CSV table of C-alpha atoms in Angstrom, one decimal:
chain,number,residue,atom,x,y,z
A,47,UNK,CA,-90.7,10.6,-9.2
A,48,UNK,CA,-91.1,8.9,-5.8
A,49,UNK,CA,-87.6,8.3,-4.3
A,50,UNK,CA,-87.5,6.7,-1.0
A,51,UNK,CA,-84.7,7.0,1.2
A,52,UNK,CA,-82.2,4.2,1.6
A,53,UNK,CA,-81.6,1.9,4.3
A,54,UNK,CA,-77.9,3.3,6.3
A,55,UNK,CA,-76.6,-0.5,4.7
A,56,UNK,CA,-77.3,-0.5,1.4
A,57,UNK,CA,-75.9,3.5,1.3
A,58,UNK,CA,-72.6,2.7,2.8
A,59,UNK,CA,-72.5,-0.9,1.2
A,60,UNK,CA,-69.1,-0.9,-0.2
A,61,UNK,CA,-67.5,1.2,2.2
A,62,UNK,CA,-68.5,-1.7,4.8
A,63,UNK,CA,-67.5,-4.5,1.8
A,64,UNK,CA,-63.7,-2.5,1.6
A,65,UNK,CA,-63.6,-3.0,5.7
A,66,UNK,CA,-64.3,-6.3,5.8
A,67,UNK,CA,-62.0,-7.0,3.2
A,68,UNK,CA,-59.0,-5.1,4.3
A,69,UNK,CA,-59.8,-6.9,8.0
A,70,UNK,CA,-59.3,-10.0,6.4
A,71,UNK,CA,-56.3,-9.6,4.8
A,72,UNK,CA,-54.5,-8.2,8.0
A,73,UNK,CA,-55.2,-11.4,9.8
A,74,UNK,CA,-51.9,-13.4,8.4
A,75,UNK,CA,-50.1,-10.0,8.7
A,76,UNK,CA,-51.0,-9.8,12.3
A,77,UNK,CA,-50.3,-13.7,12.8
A,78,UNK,CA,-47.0,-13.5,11.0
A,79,UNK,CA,-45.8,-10.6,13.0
A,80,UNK,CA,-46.6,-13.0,16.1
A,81,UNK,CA,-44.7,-15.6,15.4
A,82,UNK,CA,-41.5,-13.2,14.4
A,83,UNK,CA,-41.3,-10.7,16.9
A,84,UNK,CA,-38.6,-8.3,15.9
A,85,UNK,CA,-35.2,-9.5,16.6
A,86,UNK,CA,-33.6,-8.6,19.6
A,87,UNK,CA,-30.8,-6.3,18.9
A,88,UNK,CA,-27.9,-8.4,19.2
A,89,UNK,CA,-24.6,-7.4,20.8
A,90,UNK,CA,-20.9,-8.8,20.5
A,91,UNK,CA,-19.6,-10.1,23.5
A,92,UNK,CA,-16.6,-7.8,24.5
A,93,UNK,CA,-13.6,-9.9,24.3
A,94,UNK,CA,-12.6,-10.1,28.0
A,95,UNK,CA,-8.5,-10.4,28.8
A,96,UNK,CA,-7.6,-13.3,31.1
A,97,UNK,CA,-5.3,-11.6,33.8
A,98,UNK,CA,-1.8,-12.5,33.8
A,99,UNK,CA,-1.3,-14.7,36.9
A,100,UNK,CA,1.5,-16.1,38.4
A,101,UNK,CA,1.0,-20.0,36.5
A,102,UNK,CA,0.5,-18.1,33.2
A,103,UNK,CA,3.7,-15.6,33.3
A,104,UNK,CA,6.2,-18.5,32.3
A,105,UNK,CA,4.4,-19.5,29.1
A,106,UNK,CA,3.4,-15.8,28.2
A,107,UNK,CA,6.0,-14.3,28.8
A,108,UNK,CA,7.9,-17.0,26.7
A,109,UNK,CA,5.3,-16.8,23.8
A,110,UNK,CA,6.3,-13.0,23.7
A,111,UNK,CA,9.8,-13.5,23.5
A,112,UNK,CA,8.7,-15.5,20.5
A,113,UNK,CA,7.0,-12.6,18.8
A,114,UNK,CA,9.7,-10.2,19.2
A,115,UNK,CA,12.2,-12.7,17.6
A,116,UNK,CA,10.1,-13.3,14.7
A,117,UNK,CA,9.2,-9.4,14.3
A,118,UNK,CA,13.0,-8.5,14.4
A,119,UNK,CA,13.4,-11.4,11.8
A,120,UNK,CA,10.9,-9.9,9.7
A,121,UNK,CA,12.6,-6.9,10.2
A,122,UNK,CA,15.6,-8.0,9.2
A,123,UNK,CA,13.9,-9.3,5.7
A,124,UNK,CA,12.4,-6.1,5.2
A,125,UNK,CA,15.6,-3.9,5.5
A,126,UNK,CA,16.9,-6.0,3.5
A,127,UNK,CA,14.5,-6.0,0.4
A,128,UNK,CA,14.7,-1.7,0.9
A,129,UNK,CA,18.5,-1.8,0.7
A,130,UNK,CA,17.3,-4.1,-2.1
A,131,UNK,CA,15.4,-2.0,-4.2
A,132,UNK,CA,17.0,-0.7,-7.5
A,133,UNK,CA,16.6,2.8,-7.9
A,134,UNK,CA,18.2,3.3,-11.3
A,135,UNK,CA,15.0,2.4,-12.6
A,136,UNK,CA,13.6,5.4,-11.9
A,137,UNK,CA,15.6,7.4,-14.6
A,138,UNK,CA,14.0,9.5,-17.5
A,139,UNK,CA,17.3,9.1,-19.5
A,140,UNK,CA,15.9,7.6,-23.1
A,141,UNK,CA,13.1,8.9,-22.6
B,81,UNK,CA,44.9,23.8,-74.4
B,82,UNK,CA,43.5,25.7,-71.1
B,83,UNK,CA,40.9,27.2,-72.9
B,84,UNK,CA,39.5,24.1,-74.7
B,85,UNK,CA,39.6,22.3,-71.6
B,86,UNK,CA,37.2,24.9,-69.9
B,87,UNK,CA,35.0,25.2,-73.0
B,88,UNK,CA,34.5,21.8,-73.1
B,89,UNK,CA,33.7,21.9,-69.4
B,90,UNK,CA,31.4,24.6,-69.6
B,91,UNK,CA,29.7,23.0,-72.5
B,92,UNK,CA,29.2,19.5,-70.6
B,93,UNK,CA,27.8,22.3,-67.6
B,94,UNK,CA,25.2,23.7,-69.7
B,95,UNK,CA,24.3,20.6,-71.5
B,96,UNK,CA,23.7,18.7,-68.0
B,97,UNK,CA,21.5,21.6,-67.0
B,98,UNK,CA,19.3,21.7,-70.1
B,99,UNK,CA,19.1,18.4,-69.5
B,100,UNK,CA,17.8,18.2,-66.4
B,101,UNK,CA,15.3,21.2,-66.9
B,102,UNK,CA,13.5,19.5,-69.8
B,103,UNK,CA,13.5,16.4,-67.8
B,104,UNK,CA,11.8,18.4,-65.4
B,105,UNK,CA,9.5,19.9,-67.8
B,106,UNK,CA,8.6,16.8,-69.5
B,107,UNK,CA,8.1,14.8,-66.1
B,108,UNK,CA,6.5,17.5,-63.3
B,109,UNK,CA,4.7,14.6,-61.6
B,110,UNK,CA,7.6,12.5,-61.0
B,111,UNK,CA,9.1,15.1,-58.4
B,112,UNK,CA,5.5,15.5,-57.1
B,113,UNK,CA,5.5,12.4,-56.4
B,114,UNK,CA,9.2,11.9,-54.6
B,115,UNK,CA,8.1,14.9,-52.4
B,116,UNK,CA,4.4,13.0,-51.5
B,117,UNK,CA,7.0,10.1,-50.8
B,118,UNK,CA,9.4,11.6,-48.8
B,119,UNK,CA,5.9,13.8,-46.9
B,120,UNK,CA,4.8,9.8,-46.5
B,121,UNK,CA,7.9,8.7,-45.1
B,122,UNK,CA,8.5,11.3,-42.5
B,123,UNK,CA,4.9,10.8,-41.1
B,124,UNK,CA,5.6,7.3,-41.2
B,125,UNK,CA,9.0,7.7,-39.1
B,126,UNK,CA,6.8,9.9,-36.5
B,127,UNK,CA,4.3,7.1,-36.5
B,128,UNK,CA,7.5,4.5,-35.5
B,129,UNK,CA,8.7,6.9,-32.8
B,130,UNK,CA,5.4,7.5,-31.2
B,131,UNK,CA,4.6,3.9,-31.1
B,132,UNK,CA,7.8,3.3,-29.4
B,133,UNK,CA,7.8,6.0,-26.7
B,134,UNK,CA,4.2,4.6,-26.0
B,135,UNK,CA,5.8,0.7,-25.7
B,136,UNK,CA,8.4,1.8,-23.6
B,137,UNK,CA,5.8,3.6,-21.8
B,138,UNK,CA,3.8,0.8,-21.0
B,139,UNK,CA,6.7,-1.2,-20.3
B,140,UNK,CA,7.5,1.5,-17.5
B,141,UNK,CA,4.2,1.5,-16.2
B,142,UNK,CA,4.0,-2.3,-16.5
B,143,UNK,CA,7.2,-2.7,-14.1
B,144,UNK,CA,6.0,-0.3,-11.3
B,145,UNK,CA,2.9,-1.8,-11.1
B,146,UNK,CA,4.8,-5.1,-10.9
B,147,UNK,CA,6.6,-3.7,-7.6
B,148,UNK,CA,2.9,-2.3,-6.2
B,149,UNK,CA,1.6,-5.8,-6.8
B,150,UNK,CA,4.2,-6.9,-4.3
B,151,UNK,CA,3.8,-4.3,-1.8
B,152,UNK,CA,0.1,-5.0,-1.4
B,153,UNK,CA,1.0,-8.6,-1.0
B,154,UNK,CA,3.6,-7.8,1.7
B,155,UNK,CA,0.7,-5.5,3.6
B,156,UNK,CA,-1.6,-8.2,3.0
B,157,UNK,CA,0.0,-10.9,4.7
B,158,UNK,CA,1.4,-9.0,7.6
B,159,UNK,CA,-0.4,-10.2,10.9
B,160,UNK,CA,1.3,-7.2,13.1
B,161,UNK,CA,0.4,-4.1,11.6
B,162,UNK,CA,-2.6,-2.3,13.3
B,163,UNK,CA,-5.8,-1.9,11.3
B,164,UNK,CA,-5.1,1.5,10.5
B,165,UNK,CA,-1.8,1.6,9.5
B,166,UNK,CA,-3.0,-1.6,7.2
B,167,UNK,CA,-5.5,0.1,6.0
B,168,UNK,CA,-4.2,3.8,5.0
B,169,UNK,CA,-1.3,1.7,3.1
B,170,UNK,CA,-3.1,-0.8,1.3
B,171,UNK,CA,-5.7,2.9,0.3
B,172,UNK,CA,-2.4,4.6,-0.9
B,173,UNK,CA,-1.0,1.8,-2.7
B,174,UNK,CA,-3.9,1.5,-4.7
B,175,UNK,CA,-4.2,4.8,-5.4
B,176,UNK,CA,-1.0,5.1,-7.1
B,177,UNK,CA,-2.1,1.9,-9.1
B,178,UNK,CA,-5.0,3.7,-10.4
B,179,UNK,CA,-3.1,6.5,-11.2
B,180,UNK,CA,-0.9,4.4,-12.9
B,181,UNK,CA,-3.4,2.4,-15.0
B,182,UNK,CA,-5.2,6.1,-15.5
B,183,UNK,CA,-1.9,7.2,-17.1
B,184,UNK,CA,-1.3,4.3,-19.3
B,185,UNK,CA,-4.9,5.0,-20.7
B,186,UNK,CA,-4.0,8.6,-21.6
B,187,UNK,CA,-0.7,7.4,-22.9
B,188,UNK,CA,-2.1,5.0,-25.2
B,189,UNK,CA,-4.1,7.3,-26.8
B,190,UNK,CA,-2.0,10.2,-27.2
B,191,UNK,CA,-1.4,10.8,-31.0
B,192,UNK,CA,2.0,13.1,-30.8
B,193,UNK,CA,5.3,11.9,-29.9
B,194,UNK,CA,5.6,15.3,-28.2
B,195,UNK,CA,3.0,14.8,-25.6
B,196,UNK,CA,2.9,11.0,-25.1
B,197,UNK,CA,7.2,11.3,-24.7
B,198,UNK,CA,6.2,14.3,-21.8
B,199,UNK,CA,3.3,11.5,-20.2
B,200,UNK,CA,6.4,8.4,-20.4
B,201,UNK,CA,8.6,10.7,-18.7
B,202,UNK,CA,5.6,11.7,-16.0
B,203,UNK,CA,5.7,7.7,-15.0
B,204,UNK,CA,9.3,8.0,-13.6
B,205,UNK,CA,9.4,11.9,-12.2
B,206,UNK,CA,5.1,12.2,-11.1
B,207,UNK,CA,5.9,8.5,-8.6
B,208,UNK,CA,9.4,8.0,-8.5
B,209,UNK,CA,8.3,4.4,-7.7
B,210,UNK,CA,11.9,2.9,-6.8
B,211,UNK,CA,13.4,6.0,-5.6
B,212,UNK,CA,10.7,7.0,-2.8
B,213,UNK,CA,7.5,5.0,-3.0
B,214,UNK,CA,9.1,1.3,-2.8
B,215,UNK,CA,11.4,2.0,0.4
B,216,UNK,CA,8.7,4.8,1.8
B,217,UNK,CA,6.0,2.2,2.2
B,218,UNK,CA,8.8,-1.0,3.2
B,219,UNK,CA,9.9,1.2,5.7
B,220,UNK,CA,6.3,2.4,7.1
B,221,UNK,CA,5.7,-0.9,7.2
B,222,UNK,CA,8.2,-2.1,9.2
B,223,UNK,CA,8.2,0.8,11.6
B,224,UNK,CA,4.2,0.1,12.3
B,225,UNK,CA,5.2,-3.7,12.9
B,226,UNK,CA,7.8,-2.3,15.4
B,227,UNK,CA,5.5,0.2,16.8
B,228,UNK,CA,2.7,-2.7,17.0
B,229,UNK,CA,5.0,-4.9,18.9
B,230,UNK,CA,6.1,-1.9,21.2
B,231,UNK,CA,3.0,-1.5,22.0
B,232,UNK,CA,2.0,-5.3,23.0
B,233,UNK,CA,5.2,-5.3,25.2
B,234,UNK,CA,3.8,-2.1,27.0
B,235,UNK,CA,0.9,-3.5,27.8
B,236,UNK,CA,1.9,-6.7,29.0
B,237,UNK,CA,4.7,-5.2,30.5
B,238,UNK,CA,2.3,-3.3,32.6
B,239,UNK,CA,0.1,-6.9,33.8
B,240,UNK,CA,3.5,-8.0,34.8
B,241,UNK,CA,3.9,-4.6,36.9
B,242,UNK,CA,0.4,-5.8,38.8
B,243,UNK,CA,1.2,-9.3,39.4
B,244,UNK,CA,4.6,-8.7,40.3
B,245,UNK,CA,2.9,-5.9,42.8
B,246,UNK,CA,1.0,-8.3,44.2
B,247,UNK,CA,3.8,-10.5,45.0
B,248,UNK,CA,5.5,-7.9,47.0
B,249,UNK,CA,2.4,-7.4,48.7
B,250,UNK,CA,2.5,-11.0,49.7
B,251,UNK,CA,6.3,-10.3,50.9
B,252,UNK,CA,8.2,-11.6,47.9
B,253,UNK,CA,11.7,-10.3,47.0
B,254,UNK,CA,10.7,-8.8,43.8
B,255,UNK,CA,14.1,-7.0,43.6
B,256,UNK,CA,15.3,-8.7,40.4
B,257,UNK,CA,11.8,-8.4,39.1
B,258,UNK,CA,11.1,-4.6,39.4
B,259,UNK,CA,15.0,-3.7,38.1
B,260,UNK,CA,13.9,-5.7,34.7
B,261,UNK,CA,10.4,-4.0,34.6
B,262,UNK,CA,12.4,-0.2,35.0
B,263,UNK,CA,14.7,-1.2,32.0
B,264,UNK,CA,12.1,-2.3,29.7
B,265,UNK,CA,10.2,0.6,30.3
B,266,UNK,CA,13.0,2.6,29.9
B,267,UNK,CA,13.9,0.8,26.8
B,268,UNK,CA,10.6,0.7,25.3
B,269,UNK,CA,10.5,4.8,25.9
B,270,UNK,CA,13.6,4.8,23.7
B,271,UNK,CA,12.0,2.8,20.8
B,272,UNK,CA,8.5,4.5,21.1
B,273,UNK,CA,10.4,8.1,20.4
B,274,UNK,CA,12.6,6.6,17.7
B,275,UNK,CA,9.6,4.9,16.4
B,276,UNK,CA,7.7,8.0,16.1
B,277,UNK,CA,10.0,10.5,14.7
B,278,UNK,CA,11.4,8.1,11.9
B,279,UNK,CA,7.9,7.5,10.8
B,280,UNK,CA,7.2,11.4,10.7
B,281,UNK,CA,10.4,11.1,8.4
B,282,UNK,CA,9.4,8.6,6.7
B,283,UNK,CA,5.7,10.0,6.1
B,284,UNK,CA,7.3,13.7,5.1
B,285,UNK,CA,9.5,12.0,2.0
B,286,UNK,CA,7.2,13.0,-1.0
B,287,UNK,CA,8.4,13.0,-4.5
B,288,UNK,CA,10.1,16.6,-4.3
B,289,UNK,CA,11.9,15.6,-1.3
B,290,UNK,CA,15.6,16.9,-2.3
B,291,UNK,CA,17.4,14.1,-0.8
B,292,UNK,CA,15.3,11.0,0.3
B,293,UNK,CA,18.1,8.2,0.1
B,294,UNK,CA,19.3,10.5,3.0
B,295,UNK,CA,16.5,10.0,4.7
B,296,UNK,CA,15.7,6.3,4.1
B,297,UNK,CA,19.6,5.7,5.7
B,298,UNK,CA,19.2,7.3,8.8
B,299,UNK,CA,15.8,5.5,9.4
B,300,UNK,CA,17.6,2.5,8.8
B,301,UNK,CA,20.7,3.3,10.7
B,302,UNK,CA,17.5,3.8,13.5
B,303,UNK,CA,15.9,0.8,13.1
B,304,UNK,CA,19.4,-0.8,13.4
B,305,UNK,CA,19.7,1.0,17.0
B,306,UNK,CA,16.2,-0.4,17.6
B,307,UNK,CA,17.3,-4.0,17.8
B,308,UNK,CA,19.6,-4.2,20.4
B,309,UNK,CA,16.9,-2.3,22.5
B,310,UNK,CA,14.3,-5.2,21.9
B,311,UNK,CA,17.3,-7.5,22.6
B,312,UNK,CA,17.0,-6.1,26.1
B,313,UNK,CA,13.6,-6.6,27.0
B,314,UNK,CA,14.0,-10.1,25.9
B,315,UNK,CA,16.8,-10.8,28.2
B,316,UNK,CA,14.3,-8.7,31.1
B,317,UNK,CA,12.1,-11.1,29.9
B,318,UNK,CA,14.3,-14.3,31.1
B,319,UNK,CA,14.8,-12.7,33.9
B,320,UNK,CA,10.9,-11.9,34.8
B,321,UNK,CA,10.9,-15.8,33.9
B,322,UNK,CA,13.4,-17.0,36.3
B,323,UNK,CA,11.4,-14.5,39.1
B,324,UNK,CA,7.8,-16.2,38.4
B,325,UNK,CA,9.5,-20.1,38.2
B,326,UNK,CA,11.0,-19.2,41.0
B,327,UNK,CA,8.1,-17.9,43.2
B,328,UNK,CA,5.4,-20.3,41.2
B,329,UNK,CA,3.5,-22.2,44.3
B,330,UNK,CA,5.0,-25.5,45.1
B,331,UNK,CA,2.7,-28.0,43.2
B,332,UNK,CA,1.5,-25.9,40.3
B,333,UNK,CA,2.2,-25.6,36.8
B,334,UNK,CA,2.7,-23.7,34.1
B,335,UNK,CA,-0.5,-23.0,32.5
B,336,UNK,CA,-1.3,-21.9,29.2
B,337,UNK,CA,-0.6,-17.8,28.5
B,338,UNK,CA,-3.5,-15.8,28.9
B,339,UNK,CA,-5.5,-14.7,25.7
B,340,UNK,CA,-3.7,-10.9,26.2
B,341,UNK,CA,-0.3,-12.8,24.6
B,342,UNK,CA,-1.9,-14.9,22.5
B,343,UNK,CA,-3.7,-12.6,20.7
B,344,UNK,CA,-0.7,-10.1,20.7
B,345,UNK,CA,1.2,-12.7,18.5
């Protein structure tokens, strides 16, 4: 039999089909990526203190007087409730 | 007369027993069957006991975790306590409620009254929920509000240090100013070290702790001591007041406090 050699195309035919195809399908990958760049990493503002000046010292210092009257309240309510709290019920007697 | 009275007697005697015996050999099953009875009703009488050791039980376990319910509730709504402390009490508390649960499980299945009697008496002795856990976490609560608030005092106390600094540098009479800055200091040192070693007391208290009610009095007897110290920064406080109103530049106002306070509440 008489073979004659093949043209380079028709030998590597599907190889150069796959190519092409895969190409083709990276196009709206590349696009995409495009129009959503990777996001920026983002970073929480560090909550910055306001200095205590001399116009703000009344009203702070006032609004911390506050707090320490209502802690000691709550204090107070918590004491309480302990001295409150019924140990008895922690007997095994009966059991 | 003696004689026939004892005859008679003895007679009667060994009439009753023949008796019985042929009862007994006519009717075997009957006394097979009292015995199966009386087998049946002693099982029967376990089976009452058991189920009542695991009601109360349950009832037990029902009750304390009642009272961790409340604690968690308590933690969760407190707005002072730092992050940690919130956290590591709200783990611990449930913990024990999943000990708890864990225990009711086992109790409900147990099938003796021996062992399910040695789980109901576990509820009380293994948590002591009433005796130490109940005031234990109360009190570590209210110490880490304390300790939180101490520690917003310091830190403003120190901005007040800086401005009042400044005012001296612009030749105020801070006198009045710096004598109330030493004494809270001075009194916030006191409730720092109070602070810390009740909580170390309060954090050693476990459930073999000999004496805890002990313990839990003189914390509280501490905390008492703590109060009047606060009371004095707040009266340093009125003074610092009076100092900044005083020195406040002629045609300015109070403005609102600065986000350090506001966020300290």
């Amino acid at each position: 039999m008489d073979q004659t050699p093949q043209p380079l195309m028709q030998k590597y035919k599907f190889t150069i089909i796959s190519l092409v195809i895969i190409l083709i399908a990276a196009i709206p990958l590349l696009l995409l990526s495009k129009k959503n760049p990777t996001k920026m990493t983002q970073t929480t503002p560090t909550p910055t203190v306001a200095p205590l000046t001399i116009q703000n010292a009344d009203t702070t210092l006032e609004n911390a007087d506050t707090q320490m009257q209502q802690t000691l309240n709550q204090t107070d309510v918590d004491l309480q409730v302990v001295s409150q709290v019924d140990s008895s019920q922690d007997t095994t007697s009966g059991l | 007369m003696k004689k026939y009275i004892l005859m008679i007697t003895f007679i009667f005697l060994a009439l009753n027993g023949f008796v019985m015996s042929a009862h007994a050999a006519i009717n075997p099953t009957k006394i097979e069957e009292r015995m199966e009875a009386r087998t049946t009703i002693m099982a029967q009488k376990q089976s009452d006991l058991l189920t009542r050791v695991i009601q109360r039980a349950d009832q037990l376990i029902a009750t304390r975790l009642a009272s961790l319910q409340r604690l968690l509730a308590r933690l969760q709504s407190d707005k002072r306590l730092s992050d940690t402390d919130k956290t590591s009490l709200t783990n611990d508390i449930n913990t024990t409620i999943s000990s708890l649960n864990a225990l009711k499980t086992k109790i409900d299945a147990d099938t003796d009254e021996t062992t399910a009697r040695a789980d109901a008496k576990s509820i009380i002795t293994s948590y002591k929920i009433f005796v130490i856990y109940e005031p234990k976490i109360r009190l570590l609560t209210t110490i880490g509000n304390l300790q939180a608030l101490a520690s917003n005092m310091t830190s403003l106390s120190t901005q007040v240090q800086t401005l009042t600094n400044d005012l001296k540098a612009q030749g105020k009479d801070v006198t009045a100013a710096q004598t109330a800055l030493n004494d809270i200091t001075t009194q916030l040192t006191a409730i720092n070290t109070t602070l810390a070693t009740d909580k170390t007391l309060v954090t050693n208290v476990t459930v073999n702790t000999t004496d805890p009610h002990s313990v839990f009095v003189q914390v509280r007897k501490d905390l008492a001591t703590v109060r009047p110290e606060f009371a004095k920064i707040r009266s340093d406080f009125a003074t610092l007041r009076q100092f900044f109103k005083i020195n406040l530049p002629k045609g300015t106002v109070s403005l609102k406090p600065s986000p350090a306070s506001e966020s300290a509440k």
